[in-house]
Amino acid sequence: LLRLFHGAYEVGNRNIGPKGRMRAATLACGPGAVASHRSAGFLHGFLDRAPVVVDVIAHGQRGRWIDGLRAHQVRRPNPSEVESVDGIPCTTPARTIVDLAGVVSTRTLRSAFERAAAKKILDIVAIEAAVRPGIRGVKALRKLIDQWRKAAPLARTRGGSCLGGLL
């Protein structure tokens, strides 16, 4: 057994890759823990590289003192803001973009937004629902949403219908 995190072990090979580390991190943090922020951004394909330190949202204080993890003290995701990507529990694309707004540059946030649109998983209505007053990066995120909404009437789907809240 090879220890990955306190309470999470790998059988055999230590080179499990970033997705294996993210799965182990959520297991180490207990039931209800999800990959979030940069880690979820990587899982959804919004970021090119996985973070060295795995970002998680866990219940209470779980994960706060585990080396290799960054347990964020943010509002826990609603059940509608959680999904599984490759067997790893993580925040949905909309919640991930909201969380990213507080930890990445405006340029990286815009890139994540554009990648979500290209993958056809950008849901502005869900992003707005996930935004709460007082979170870091909300000003930059609202500005980006406003810019995107101004451009949305010009965008068309393949069938020619106008895009609304879901791009």
Short mmCIF file of C-alpha atoms in Angstrom, two decimals:
data_model
loop_
_atom_site.label_atom_id
_atom_site.label_comp_id
_atom_site.label_asym_id
_atom_site.label_seq_id
_atom_site.Cartn_x
_atom_site.Cartn_y
_atom_site.Cartn_z
CA LEU A 1 0.00 0.00 0.00
CA LEU A 2 1.24 3.44 -0.90
CA ARG A 3 -0.10 6.39 1.06
CA LEU A 4 -1.45 9.21 -1.15
CA PHE A 5 -3.18 11.25 1.55
CA HIS A 6 -3.99 10.66 5.19
CA GLY A 7 -6.66 7.95 4.96
CA ALA A 8 -6.28 7.25 1.22
CA TYR A 9 -3.94 4.62 -0.19
CA GLU A 10 -3.01 3.22 -3.60
CA VAL A 11 -2.28 -0.43 -4.21
CA GLY A 12 0.90 -0.78 -6.25
CA ASN A 13 1.89 2.04 -8.61
CA ARG A 14 2.61 5.51 -7.20
CA ASN A 15 2.17 7.14 -10.65
CA ILE A 16 -1.62 7.28 -10.60
CA GLY A 17 -1.95 10.65 -12.35
CA PRO A 18 -3.93 13.77 -11.47
CA LYS A 19 -7.37 12.20 -11.71
CA GLY A 20 -6.35 9.40 -9.35
CA ARG A 21 -5.02 11.97 -6.88
CA MET A 22 -8.31 13.90 -7.09
CA ARG A 23 -10.34 10.75 -6.43
CA ALA A 24 -8.09 9.88 -3.49
CA ALA A 25 -8.44 13.43 -2.13
CA THR A 26 -12.24 13.24 -2.12
CA LEU A 27 -12.07 9.86 -0.37
CA ALA A 28 -9.61 11.20 2.23
CA CYS A 29 -11.99 14.07 3.05
CA GLY A 30 -14.95 11.80 3.72
CA PRO A 31 -18.54 11.55 2.50
CA GLY A 32 -19.81 14.52 0.53
CA ALA A 33 -16.35 15.85 -0.38
CA VAL A 34 -16.01 17.10 -3.95
CA ALA A 35 -13.18 18.25 -6.18
CA SER A 36 -13.58 21.97 -6.78
CA HIS A 37 -11.96 25.16 -8.04
CA ARG A 38 -8.85 24.42 -10.16
CA SER A 39 -9.23 20.65 -9.79
CA ALA A 40 -12.82 20.72 -11.09
CA GLY A 41 -11.70 23.17 -13.79
CA PHE A 42 -9.17 20.60 -14.98
CA LEU A 43 -11.74 17.77 -14.86
CA HIS A 44 -14.20 19.78 -16.99
CA GLY A 45 -11.45 20.74 -19.46
CA PHE A 46 -11.46 24.45 -18.57
CA LEU A 47 -7.80 24.38 -17.50
CA ASP A 48 -4.91 22.71 -19.32
CA ARG A 49 -3.01 21.50 -16.29
CA ALA A 50 -4.11 19.84 -13.07
CA PRO A 51 -3.11 21.75 -9.95
CA VAL A 52 -0.31 20.26 -7.86
CA VAL A 53 -2.42 20.71 -4.73
CA VAL A 54 -5.91 19.19 -5.05
CA ASP A 55 -8.78 21.62 -4.40
CA VAL A 56 -11.72 20.19 -2.44
CA ILE A 57 -14.84 21.29 -0.66
CA ALA A 58 -15.50 19.02 2.30
CA HIS A 59 -17.82 18.89 5.28
CA GLY A 60 -16.68 20.95 8.25
CA GLN A 61 -12.94 21.01 8.83
CA ARG A 62 -12.16 17.81 6.91
CA GLY A 63 -9.11 18.01 4.71
CA ARG A 64 -7.79 21.25 6.20
CA TRP A 65 -4.67 19.63 7.62
CA ILE A 66 -3.96 17.01 4.96
CA ASP A 67 -0.77 17.70 3.02
CA GLY A 68 -1.39 18.03 -0.72
CA LEU A 69 -4.98 19.24 -0.31
CA ARG A 70 -6.50 22.71 -0.28
CA ALA A 71 -9.83 22.48 1.55
CA HIS A 72 -11.78 25.60 0.63
CA GLN A 73 -14.00 27.18 3.26
CA VAL A 74 -16.83 28.20 0.93
CA ARG A 75 -20.54 27.49 0.78
CA ARG A 76 -21.04 23.76 0.31
CA PRO A 77 -22.50 22.92 -3.09
CA ASN A 78 -26.19 22.15 -3.36
CA PRO A 79 -26.94 18.65 -4.69
CA SER A 80 -27.74 20.29 -8.05
CA GLU A 81 -24.18 21.73 -8.11
CA VAL A 82 -22.45 18.33 -7.83
CA GLU A 83 -21.79 15.73 -10.50
CA SER A 84 -19.31 12.96 -11.24
CA VAL A 85 -16.58 13.21 -13.88
CA ASP A 86 -14.67 9.99 -14.52
CA GLY A 87 -15.94 8.66 -11.18
CA ILE A 88 -14.70 11.73 -9.28
CA PRO A 89 -17.31 13.78 -7.40
CA CYS A 90 -16.88 17.42 -8.37
CA THR A 91 -18.73 20.68 -8.76
CA THR A 92 -20.79 21.25 -11.91
CA PRO A 93 -19.39 23.44 -14.68
CA ALA A 94 -21.45 26.45 -13.51
CA ARG A 95 -20.38 26.15 -9.86
CA THR A 96 -16.80 25.52 -10.97
CA ILE A 97 -16.74 28.79 -12.93
CA VAL A 98 -18.09 30.66 -9.89
CA ASP A 99 -15.41 29.08 -7.67
CA LEU A 100 -12.68 29.76 -10.24
CA ALA A 101 -13.61 33.47 -10.25
CA GLY A 102 -12.20 33.73 -6.73
CA VAL A 103 -8.88 32.01 -7.36
CA VAL A 104 -7.74 32.69 -10.94
CA SER A 105 -6.94 35.76 -13.03
CA THR A 106 -9.58 37.46 -15.16
CA ARG A 107 -7.81 36.15 -18.25
CA THR A 108 -7.96 32.55 -17.03
CA LEU A 109 -11.61 33.00 -16.00
CA ARG A 110 -12.46 34.28 -19.50
CA SER A 111 -10.65 31.29 -21.01
CA ALA A 112 -12.64 28.88 -18.79
CA PHE A 113 -15.86 30.63 -19.83
CA GLU A 114 -14.97 30.30 -23.52
CA ARG A 115 -13.98 26.65 -23.17
CA ALA A 116 -17.29 25.90 -21.44
CA ALA A 117 -19.10 27.59 -24.34
CA ALA A 118 -17.09 25.61 -26.90
CA LYS A 119 -18.02 22.38 -25.08
CA LYS A 120 -21.67 23.52 -25.03
CA ILE A 121 -21.83 23.35 -21.23
CA LEU A 122 -21.88 27.08 -20.47
CA ASP A 123 -25.08 27.80 -18.55
CA ILE A 124 -25.20 31.48 -17.61
CA VAL A 125 -28.47 31.09 -15.70
CA ALA A 126 -26.91 28.36 -13.51
CA ILE A 127 -23.78 30.47 -13.01
CA GLU A 128 -25.89 33.42 -11.85
CA ALA A 129 -27.82 31.11 -9.50
CA ALA A 130 -24.55 29.91 -7.95
CA VAL A 131 -23.21 33.43 -7.34
CA ARG A 132 -23.59 34.65 -3.78
CA PRO A 133 -22.82 38.15 -2.48
CA GLY A 134 -19.42 38.53 -0.90
CA ILE A 135 -17.59 35.81 -2.82
CA ARG A 136 -14.20 36.66 -4.24
CA GLY A 137 -14.11 37.47 -7.94
CA VAL A 138 -17.84 38.18 -8.24
CA LYS A 139 -17.25 41.61 -9.81
CA ALA A 140 -15.07 40.18 -12.61
CA LEU A 141 -17.52 37.32 -13.11
CA ARG A 142 -20.54 39.65 -13.41
CA LYS A 143 -18.64 41.82 -15.90
CA LEU A 144 -17.83 38.73 -17.98
CA ILE A 145 -21.47 37.60 -17.87
CA ASP A 146 -22.63 41.05 -19.00
CA GLN A 147 -20.15 41.02 -21.90
CA TRP A 148 -21.23 37.52 -22.86
CA ARG A 149 -24.93 38.41 -22.73
CA LYS A 150 -24.35 41.37 -25.05
CA ALA A 151 -22.73 39.01 -27.56
CA ALA A 152 -25.28 36.19 -27.10
CA PRO A 153 -28.01 37.62 -29.39
CA LEU A 154 -25.48 37.39 -32.23
CA ALA A 155 -24.67 33.75 -31.50
CA ARG A 156 -26.66 31.00 -33.21
CA THR A 157 -26.83 27.27 -32.70
CA ARG A 158 -26.31 24.87 -35.61
CA GLY A 159 -30.07 24.74 -36.12
CA GLY A 160 -30.23 28.53 -36.39
CA SER A 161 -32.15 29.22 -33.16
CA CYS A 162 -30.99 32.02 -30.89
CA LEU A 163 -29.11 31.04 -27.75
CA GLY A 164 -30.59 32.05 -24.42
CA GLY A 165 -29.14 31.25 -21.01
CA LEU A 166 -27.46 28.07 -22.21
CA LEU A 167 -24.58 28.46 -24.65
#
